[in-house]
CSV table of C-alpha atoms and ligand atoms in Angstrom, one decimal:
chain,number,residue,atom,x,y,z
A,1,UNK,CA,93.3,88.2,76.4
A,2,UNK,CA,96.3,89.8,75.6
A,3,UNK,CA,97.4,92.7,78.6
A,4,UNK,CA,95.7,92.2,81.9
A,5,UNK,CA,96.4,96.2,83.0
A,6,UNK,CA,96.2,95.9,87.3
A,7,UNK,CA,95.1,99.6,88.1
A,8,UNK,CA,92.5,102.0,86.1
A,9,UNK,CA,94.6,105.6,87.1
A,10,UNK,CA,95.6,107.3,83.8
A,11,UNK,CA,98.5,105.8,83.7
A,12,UNK,CA,96.7,101.8,83.4
A,13,UNK,CA,94.0,103.3,80.8
A,14,UNK,CA,96.5,105.6,78.0
A,15,UNK,CA,98.7,102.6,78.6
A,16,UNK,CA,95.6,99.9,77.5
A,17,UNK,CA,94.3,102.7,75.0
A,18,UNK,CA,97.0,103.0,73.6
A,19,UNK,CA,97.3,99.3,73.5
A,20,UNK,CA,94.5,98.8,71.9
A,21,UNK,CA,94.5,100.8,69.3
A,22,UNK,CA,98.1,99.0,68.3
A,23,UNK,CA,95.5,95.7,67.9
A,24,UNK,CA,95.3,94.0,71.2
A,25,UNK,CA,93.3,92.9,72.7
A,26,UNK,CA,93.0,93.9,77.0
A,27,UNK,CA,91.2,94.4,79.8
A,28,UNK,CA,91.9,97.0,82.7
A,29,UNK,CA,92.0,95.5,86.3
A,30,UNK,CA,90.4,98.6,89.5
A,31,UNK,CA,87.9,98.1,91.4
A,32,UNK,CA,87.2,102.0,91.4
A,33,UNK,CA,88.3,103.5,87.4
A,34,UNK,CA,90.3,106.1,88.3
A,35,UNK,CA,89.3,107.3,91.3
A,36,UNK,CA,92.8,108.2,92.9
A,37,UNK,CA,95.4,109.9,92.3
A,38,UNK,CA,93.9,110.6,88.9
A,39,UNK,CA,90.8,111.7,90.6
A,40,UNK,CA,92.9,113.9,93.0
A,41,UNK,CA,95.7,115.5,90.7
A,42,UNK,CA,95.6,118.8,89.8
A,43,UNK,CA,97.0,118.4,86.3
A,44,UNK,CA,100.4,120.4,86.4
A,45,UNK,CA,102.1,119.6,83.5
A,46,UNK,CA,105.5,121.6,84.5
A,47,UNK,CA,108.5,119.6,83.7
A,48,UNK,CA,110.4,123.1,83.3
A,49,UNK,CA,109.0,125.4,86.8
A,50,UNK,CA,109.4,122.7,88.3
A,51,UNK,CA,112.6,120.2,87.9
A,52,UNK,CA,114.7,119.3,90.0
A,53,UNK,CA,119.0,119.0,91.0
A,54,UNK,CA,120.0,116.1,90.5
A,55,UNK,CA,116.9,114.6,88.5
A,56,UNK,CA,118.2,115.6,84.8
A,57,UNK,CA,117.0,112.3,83.5
A,58,UNK,CA,113.5,112.6,84.7
A,59,UNK,CA,113.1,115.8,83.2
A,60,UNK,CA,114.2,114.7,80.1
A,61,UNK,CA,111.2,112.5,79.8
A,62,UNK,CA,109.5,114.4,80.7
A,63,UNK,CA,109.9,117.3,78.6
A,64,UNK,CA,109.6,114.4,76.1
A,65,UNK,CA,106.3,113.9,78.0
A,66,UNK,CA,105.0,117.7,77.6
A,67,UNK,CA,105.7,118.2,74.5
A,68,UNK,CA,103.5,114.9,73.3
A,69,UNK,CA,100.8,116.2,75.0
A,70,UNK,CA,99.0,118.1,72.1
A,71,UNK,CA,99.2,115.5,70.0
A,72,UNK,CA,98.4,113.1,72.4
A,73,UNK,CA,95.4,115.2,73.5
A,74,UNK,CA,94.4,115.9,69.8
A,75,UNK,CA,93.1,111.3,68.9
A,76,UNK,CA,92.6,111.4,72.4
A,77,UNK,CA,89.3,113.8,72.2
A,78,UNK,CA,88.5,112.8,68.4
A,79,UNK,CA,87.8,109.5,69.6
A,80,UNK,CA,86.0,110.0,72.9
A,81,UNK,CA,84.3,113.1,72.0
A,82,UNK,CA,85.2,114.9,75.2
A,83,UNK,CA,87.4,118.3,76.4
A,84,UNK,CA,90.6,117.3,77.8
A,85,UNK,CA,90.9,121.1,79.4
A,86,UNK,CA,94.7,120.7,78.0
A,87,UNK,CA,96.0,124.0,77.8
A,88,UNK,CA,100.1,124.4,77.4
A,89,UNK,CA,100.0,128.3,77.3
A,90,UNK,CA,103.2,128.7,79.9
A,91,UNK,CA,103.0,128.8,83.8
A,92,UNK,CA,104.2,131.1,85.8
A,93,UNK,CA,106.7,131.1,89.3
A,94,UNK,CA,106.8,133.9,90.9
A,95,UNK,CA,109.0,134.5,94.6
A,96,UNK,CA,107.4,136.6,97.5
A,97,UNK,CA,110.8,137.7,99.0
A,98,UNK,CA,113.8,138.4,98.7
A,99,UNK,CA,115.5,135.0,99.5
A,100,UNK,CA,112.7,133.1,97.6
A,101,UNK,CA,113.9,135.2,94.7
A,102,UNK,CA,117.9,133.8,95.1
A,103,UNK,CA,116.6,130.3,95.0
A,104,UNK,CA,113.9,131.4,91.6
A,105,UNK,CA,117.5,132.8,90.4
A,106,UNK,CA,119.7,129.7,91.0
A,107,UNK,CA,117.2,128.1,89.0
A,108,UNK,CA,116.8,129.6,86.5
A,109,UNK,CA,120.7,129.3,85.7
A,110,UNK,CA,120.3,125.2,86.6
A,111,UNK,CA,117.3,126.0,83.8
A,112,UNK,CA,120.5,127.9,81.0
A,113,UNK,CA,122.6,125.5,82.2
A,114,UNK,CA,120.5,122.7,80.5
A,115,UNK,CA,119.4,124.8,77.3
A,116,UNK,CA,116.2,125.9,78.8
A,117,UNK,CA,115.1,128.8,78.3
A,118,UNK,CA,113.2,130.6,80.7
A,119,UNK,CA,111.6,134.4,80.9
A,120,UNK,CA,112.7,136.4,84.8
A,121,UNK,CA,110.6,138.4,85.3
A,122,UNK,CA,110.6,141.6,88.1
A,123,UNK,CA,107.0,142.0,90.5
A,124,UNK,CA,105.3,144.1,88.2
A,125,UNK,CA,105.2,142.4,85.1
A,126,UNK,CA,104.5,139.3,86.5
A,127,UNK,CA,101.6,141.5,88.1
A,128,UNK,CA,100.5,142.4,84.8
A,129,UNK,CA,100.3,138.8,83.4
A,130,UNK,CA,98.5,137.8,86.8
A,131,UNK,CA,97.0,141.0,88.0
A,132,UNK,CA,95.5,139.9,91.6
A,133,UNK,CA,98.7,138.5,92.4
A,134,UNK,CA,100.2,140.0,95.7
A,135,UNK,CA,101.6,143.8,95.3
A,136,UNK,CA,104.6,141.6,97.5
A,137,UNK,CA,105.3,139.4,95.0
A,138,UNK,CA,109.2,140.1,93.8
A,139,UNK,CA,109.5,138.2,91.0
A,140,UNK,CA,109.4,135.2,89.3
A,141,UNK,CA,110.0,133.1,86.1
A,142,UNK,CA,108.0,131.9,82.9
A,143,UNK,CA,108.3,128.7,81.7
A,144,UNK,CA,106.2,129.5,77.9
A,145,UNK,CA,105.7,125.6,77.1
A,146,UNK,CA,104.9,124.3,80.0
A,147,UNK,CA,100.9,123.8,80.8
A,148,UNK,CA,98.0,122.3,82.5
A,149,UNK,CA,95.0,120.2,81.6
A,150,UNK,CA,92.6,118.9,84.1
A,151,UNK,CA,93.0,115.3,85.7
A,152,UNK,CA,88.9,114.2,86.0
A,153,UNK,CA,88.6,115.0,82.3
A,154,UNK,CA,91.3,113.2,81.0
A,155,UNK,CA,90.4,109.3,83.1
A,156,UNK,CA,86.6,110.5,81.6
A,157,UNK,CA,88.1,110.8,77.9
A,158,UNK,CA,91.1,107.9,78.2
A,159,UNK,CA,87.8,105.3,80.0
A,160,UNK,CA,85.4,106.6,76.3
A,161,UNK,CA,88.9,105.7,74.3
A,162,UNK,CA,89.1,102.8,75.8
A,163,UNK,CA,85.4,101.9,75.5
A,164,UNK,CA,85.6,102.6,72.1
A,165,UNK,CA,87.9,101.1,71.4
A,166,UNK,CA,86.3,97.6,73.1
A,167,UNK,CA,88.8,97.1,76.0
A,168,UNK,CA,87.7,95.3,79.0
A,169,UNK,CA,86.6,97.0,81.9
A,170,UNK,CA,86.6,95.0,85.7
A,171,UNK,CA,85.4,96.7,89.0
A,172,UNK,CA,87.1,94.5,91.3
A,173,UNK,CA,90.9,94.3,93.3
A,174,UNK,CA,93.7,92.1,91.9
A,175,UNK,CA,94.9,90.2,94.1
A,176,UNK,CA,97.1,87.7,93.0
A,177,UNK,CA,99.4,87.4,90.5
A,178,UNK,CA,99.4,84.2,88.6
A,179,UNK,CA,102.3,82.5,87.8
A,180,UNK,CA,103.0,79.2,85.7
A,181,UNK,CA,106.4,78.8,85.1
A,182,UNK,CA,107.6,80.9,86.8
A,183,UNK,CA,105.9,83.2,83.7
A,184,UNK,CA,102.7,85.8,84.7
A,185,UNK,CA,99.9,84.3,82.4
A,186,UNK,CA,97.2,86.4,84.7
A,187,UNK,CA,95.5,87.6,87.5
A,188,UNK,CA,93.2,86.7,90.4
A,189,UNK,CA,90.7,88.6,91.5
A,190,UNK,CA,89.1,89.3,94.9
A,191,UNK,CA,86.6,88.3,93.8
A,192,UNK,CA,87.4,84.8,93.2
A,193,UNK,CA,87.5,84.8,89.7
A,194,UNK,CA,91.0,84.5,87.1
A,195,UNK,CA,91.4,86.4,84.1
A,196,UNK,CA,93.9,85.1,81.7
A,197,UNK,CA,97.1,86.8,79.4
A,198,UNK,CA,99.9,87.1,77.2
A,199,UNK,CA,101.4,89.6,80.0
A,200,UNK,CA,100.2,91.1,82.9
A,201,UNK,CA,100.8,95.1,83.9
A,202,UNK,CA,101.3,96.7,87.2
A,203,UNK,CA,100.1,99.9,87.2
A,204,UNK,CA,98.7,100.2,90.4
A,205,UNK,CA,100.7,103.2,91.7
A,206,UNK,CA,101.7,102.9,95.3
A,207,UNK,CA,99.0,99.8,96.0
A,208,UNK,CA,102.0,97.7,92.0
A,209,UNK,CA,104.0,96.6,95.7
A,210,UNK,CA,101.0,94.6,97.4
A,211,UNK,CA,100.0,92.9,95.1
A,212,UNK,CA,100.4,88.2,96.6
A,213,UNK,CA,102.4,85.8,94.1
A,214,UNK,CA,105.1,87.3,93.1
A,215,UNK,CA,108.9,87.0,94.5
A,216,UNK,CA,110.0,89.8,96.2
A,217,UNK,CA,112.4,91.3,93.8
A,218,UNK,CA,109.7,91.4,90.5
A,219,UNK,CA,107.6,93.9,92.8
A,220,UNK,CA,108.2,98.1,92.5
A,221,UNK,CA,109.7,99.7,95.0
A,222,UNK,CA,107.0,102.0,95.1
A,223,UNK,CA,105.6,103.4,98.8
A,224,UNK,CA,102.9,106.8,98.9
A,225,UNK,CA,103.5,110.1,99.5
A,226,UNK,CA,100.4,111.1,100.9
A,227,UNK,CA,99.0,114.4,99.5
A,228,UNK,CA,95.9,117.6,100.4
A,229,UNK,CA,94.8,119.5,97.8
A,230,UNK,CA,91.7,122.3,98.0
A,231,UNK,CA,89.2,123.8,94.8
A,232,UNK,CA,88.5,126.6,95.0
A,233,UNK,CA,85.5,128.3,92.8
A,234,UNK,CA,84.4,131.3,90.9
A,235,UNK,CA,82.2,132.8,88.5
A,236,UNK,CA,85.0,133.4,86.7
A,237,UNK,CA,88.8,131.8,85.7
A,238,UNK,CA,90.8,133.7,88.4
A,239,UNK,CA,93.9,133.9,87.3
A,240,UNK,CA,94.6,133.6,83.4
A,241,UNK,CA,97.2,130.3,83.6
A,242,UNK,CA,99.5,127.6,86.1
A,243,UNK,CA,101.6,130.3,88.6
A,244,UNK,CA,103.8,128.3,91.3
A,245,UNK,CA,104.5,130.0,94.3
A,246,UNK,CA,107.4,130.5,96.9
A,247,UNK,CA,106.8,131.7,100.3
A,248,UNK,CA,109.4,132.1,102.2
A,249,UNK,CA,110.7,129.0,101.0
A,250,UNK,CA,107.0,126.9,101.2
A,251,UNK,CA,105.9,125.7,97.2
A,252,UNK,CA,102.5,126.1,96.6
A,253,UNK,CA,100.2,126.3,93.3
A,254,UNK,CA,97.6,126.0,91.8
A,255,UNK,CA,95.7,126.1,88.7
A,256,UNK,CA,92.8,127.8,87.3
A,257,UNK,CA,90.5,126.1,84.2
A,258,UNK,CA,87.7,127.8,82.7
A,259,UNK,CA,84.9,126.9,84.6
A,260,UNK,CA,86.2,128.7,87.4
A,261,UNK,CA,87.5,126.2,89.5
A,262,UNK,CA,90.9,126.5,91.6
A,263,UNK,CA,93.2,124.2,92.7
A,264,UNK,CA,95.0,125.0,95.3
A,265,UNK,CA,98.1,122.3,95.9
A,266,UNK,CA,99.4,120.2,97.9
A,267,UNK,CA,101.5,118.5,100.7
A,268,UNK,CA,104.2,115.8,101.0
A,269,UNK,CA,103.7,113.7,103.2
A,270,UNK,CA,105.1,110.5,104.4
A,271,UNK,CA,102.6,109.1,105.6
A,272,UNK,CA,102.0,105.2,104.6
A,273,UNK,CA,98.1,104.9,103.2
A,274,UNK,CA,96.7,107.9,105.4
A,275,UNK,CA,94.0,110.3,103.6
A,276,UNK,CA,92.6,111.6,105.9
A,277,UNK,CA,92.8,115.6,104.9
A,278,UNK,CA,93.9,117.4,108.2
A,279,UNK,CA,93.9,120.4,109.8
A,280,UNK,CA,97.0,121.9,109.1
A,281,UNK,CA,97.7,120.7,105.5
A,282,UNK,CA,94.1,122.9,104.4
A,283,UNK,CA,96.2,125.8,106.5
A,284,UNK,CA,99.4,125.6,105.4
A,285,UNK,CA,98.2,125.4,101.3
A,286,UNK,CA,95.5,128.3,102.9
A,287,UNK,CA,98.0,130.7,103.8
A,288,UNK,CA,100.2,130.1,101.5
A,289,UNK,CA,98.0,130.3,98.5
A,290,UNK,CA,96.5,133.5,100.3
A,291,UNK,CA,99.7,135.6,100.8
A,292,UNK,CA,100.5,135.3,97.0
A,293,UNK,CA,96.7,135.7,95.8
A,294,UNK,CA,95.0,137.6,98.6
A,295,UNK,CA,91.4,137.5,97.0
A,296,UNK,CA,91.3,134.0,97.3
A,297,UNK,CA,89.0,134.0,99.8
A,298,UNK,CA,86.3,136.5,97.9
A,299,UNK,CA,86.6,132.4,95.9
A,300,UNK,CA,83.3,129.7,96.8
A,301,UNK,CA,85.0,126.1,98.9
A,302,UNK,CA,84.2,123.4,97.1
A,303,UNK,CA,85.9,120.4,97.3
A,304,UNK,CA,88.7,119.0,99.7
A,305,UNK,CA,91.4,116.0,98.9
A,306,UNK,CA,94.0,113.6,99.5
A,307,UNK,CA,95.7,111.0,96.8
A,308,UNK,CA,98.5,108.7,97.1
A,309,UNK,CA,101.6,109.7,94.9
A,310,UNK,CA,103.7,106.3,93.9
A,311,UNK,CA,107.1,106.9,95.3
A,312,UNK,CA,109.8,105.6,94.2
A,313,UNK,CA,113.4,105.5,96.0
A,314,UNK,CA,114.8,108.3,93.1
A,315,UNK,CA,110.9,109.9,92.2
A,316,UNK,CA,111.1,108.3,88.9
A,317,UNK,CA,109.0,106.2,87.5
A,318,UNK,CA,109.6,102.4,86.1
A,319,UNK,CA,108.9,100.5,83.1
A,320,UNK,CA,109.0,98.0,81.2
A,321,UNK,CA,109.4,94.1,81.9
A,322,UNK,CA,110.1,93.5,84.8
A,323,UNK,CA,112.8,90.2,86.7
A,324,UNK,CA,109.5,87.7,86.4
A,325,UNK,CA,108.5,86.8,82.7
A,326,UNK,CA,105.9,88.4,80.8
A,327,UNK,CA,105.2,90.9,84.3
A,328,UNK,CA,105.4,94.8,82.7
A,329,UNK,CA,105.8,98.1,85.6
A,330,UNK,CA,104.2,101.2,84.7
A,331,UNK,CA,104.6,102.9,88.5
A,332,UNK,CA,106.3,105.4,90.1
A,333,UNK,CA,105.4,108.2,88.6
A,334,UNK,CA,105.1,110.2,91.6
A,335,UNK,CA,104.8,114.0,91.7
A,336,UNK,CA,104.3,113.3,87.4
A,337,UNK,CA,102.1,110.8,86.6
A,338,UNK,CA,99.6,112.8,84.4
A,339,UNK,CA,102.8,114.8,83.0
A,340,UNK,CA,104.3,111.4,81.9
A,341,UNK,CA,101.4,110.1,81.1
A,342,UNK,CA,101.8,110.3,77.2
A,343,UNK,CA,105.2,109.2,77.0
A,344,UNK,CA,104.4,106.1,79.8
A,345,UNK,CA,101.1,104.9,77.1
A,346,UNK,CA,103.2,105.2,74.4
A,347,UNK,CA,106.9,102.9,76.0
A,348,UNK,CA,104.5,100.7,77.3
A,349,UNK,CA,102.2,99.9,74.4
A,350,UNK,CA,105.3,99.8,72.2
A,351,UNK,CA,107.0,97.6,74.7
A,352,UNK,CA,103.6,95.4,75.1
A,353,UNK,CA,103.5,95.0,70.8
A,354,UNK,CA,106.7,94.8,70.0
A,355,UNK,CA,108.7,93.3,73.6
A,356,UNK,CA,111.7,96.5,72.7
A,357,UNK,CA,111.2,99.2,75.2
A,358,UNK,CA,111.5,103.0,73.1
A,359,UNK,CA,115.2,105.0,73.5
A,360,UNK,CA,113.1,107.8,76.2
A,361,UNK,CA,112.2,105.1,78.3
A,362,UNK,CA,115.5,103.0,79.2
A,363,UNK,CA,117.6,104.5,81.8
A,364,UNK,CA,113.8,104.2,84.0
A,365,UNK,CA,113.4,100.2,83.4
A,366,UNK,CA,113.2,98.4,86.7
A,367,UNK,CA,116.2,96.7,86.1
A,368,UNK,CA,118.3,99.9,87.8
A,369,UNK,CA,116.8,98.2,90.3
A,370,UNK,CA,118.1,95.7,90.8
A,371,UNK,CA,120.8,94.0,93.3
A,372,UNK,CA,124.0,93.0,91.4
A,373,UNK,CA,124.8,89.8,91.2
A,374,UNK,CA,127.3,88.1,94.0
A,375,UNK,CA,125.9,91.2,96.8
A,376,UNK,CA,125.0,90.3,100.4
B,401,LIG,N1,102.7,117.5,90.9
B,401,LIG,C1,102.5,118.3,91.7
B,401,LIG,C2,102.0,117.2,93.5
B,401,LIG,O1,102.8,115.4,92.7
B,401,LIG,O2,102.7,117.7,94.5
């Protein structure tokens, strides 16, 4: 085997697919492929709408990945024969009160300072685009190139593509990274077997931090950040596109699917590995969603779930070779795992084949967290 990838979420599977496409022999190890954050995520592709102050390098990576999505999806849908629910028809951000509107005004100035054009809309113009919005919505911003995808369909397509190209899927947990003379040579599975490979990729989200066999400085500094999310269902789409709302300072997003599903997300909680769905979490989501879209109370309740985002110290992913030769990292994607899937898969396949991390991914290499030499 050339590569063992620990973690079969969208990041691990897309890395596997792109590496197989470049001729590598790949095994993915996961006890429950596509069963964690990839199953829970809403699938917003919104680097512009979710732009955060101080995260300009992440914006550039997000824009590169968003703009790679159309060709990535076209290739994936062709090879897998499956639809991914991708749409690139824009995201509407709306503000409920005048303070929320002032926040959007500031955000627009920040976007413009970075050369990104968004369209400012009055409340009436927002409702013209999305008639279900409450009369109290004061105004909004339209980001024409942001979009969304259905992560469950994306995962299914990636699994099919990996299978189609001859990748191996091992349904077990990787317990330990094996090393020889300081170089990663494979993994030992919880079931007792070992898998040997020339290179090992850790793409196990927040669980990437918990593998045995590695020196502490080689483990990615990731932690779980819980998100609770709700799925409602109607007979037709409730919204024509993704809506992100500010409701008296609190954020909520709503992602419609063609089949009538409406995803409402998400809480952000530092609770360790806890994935309990709480009454309070659900109430917050429903309260804010109902303020923006009073008609959602007519929809059927479909599902509620909680997942764990892999948070990193600077909210950006950790990509490329680690301090241990032969061990590479692809984790720490925090709130942007689905958005950053194409750019991560391309970058990881490139570094696995050539040894060089592409320019766009270099600011995100693990070395940025290393202690300076001589530091206490
Ligand atoms: N990107 C949305 C979230 O993490 O909730």
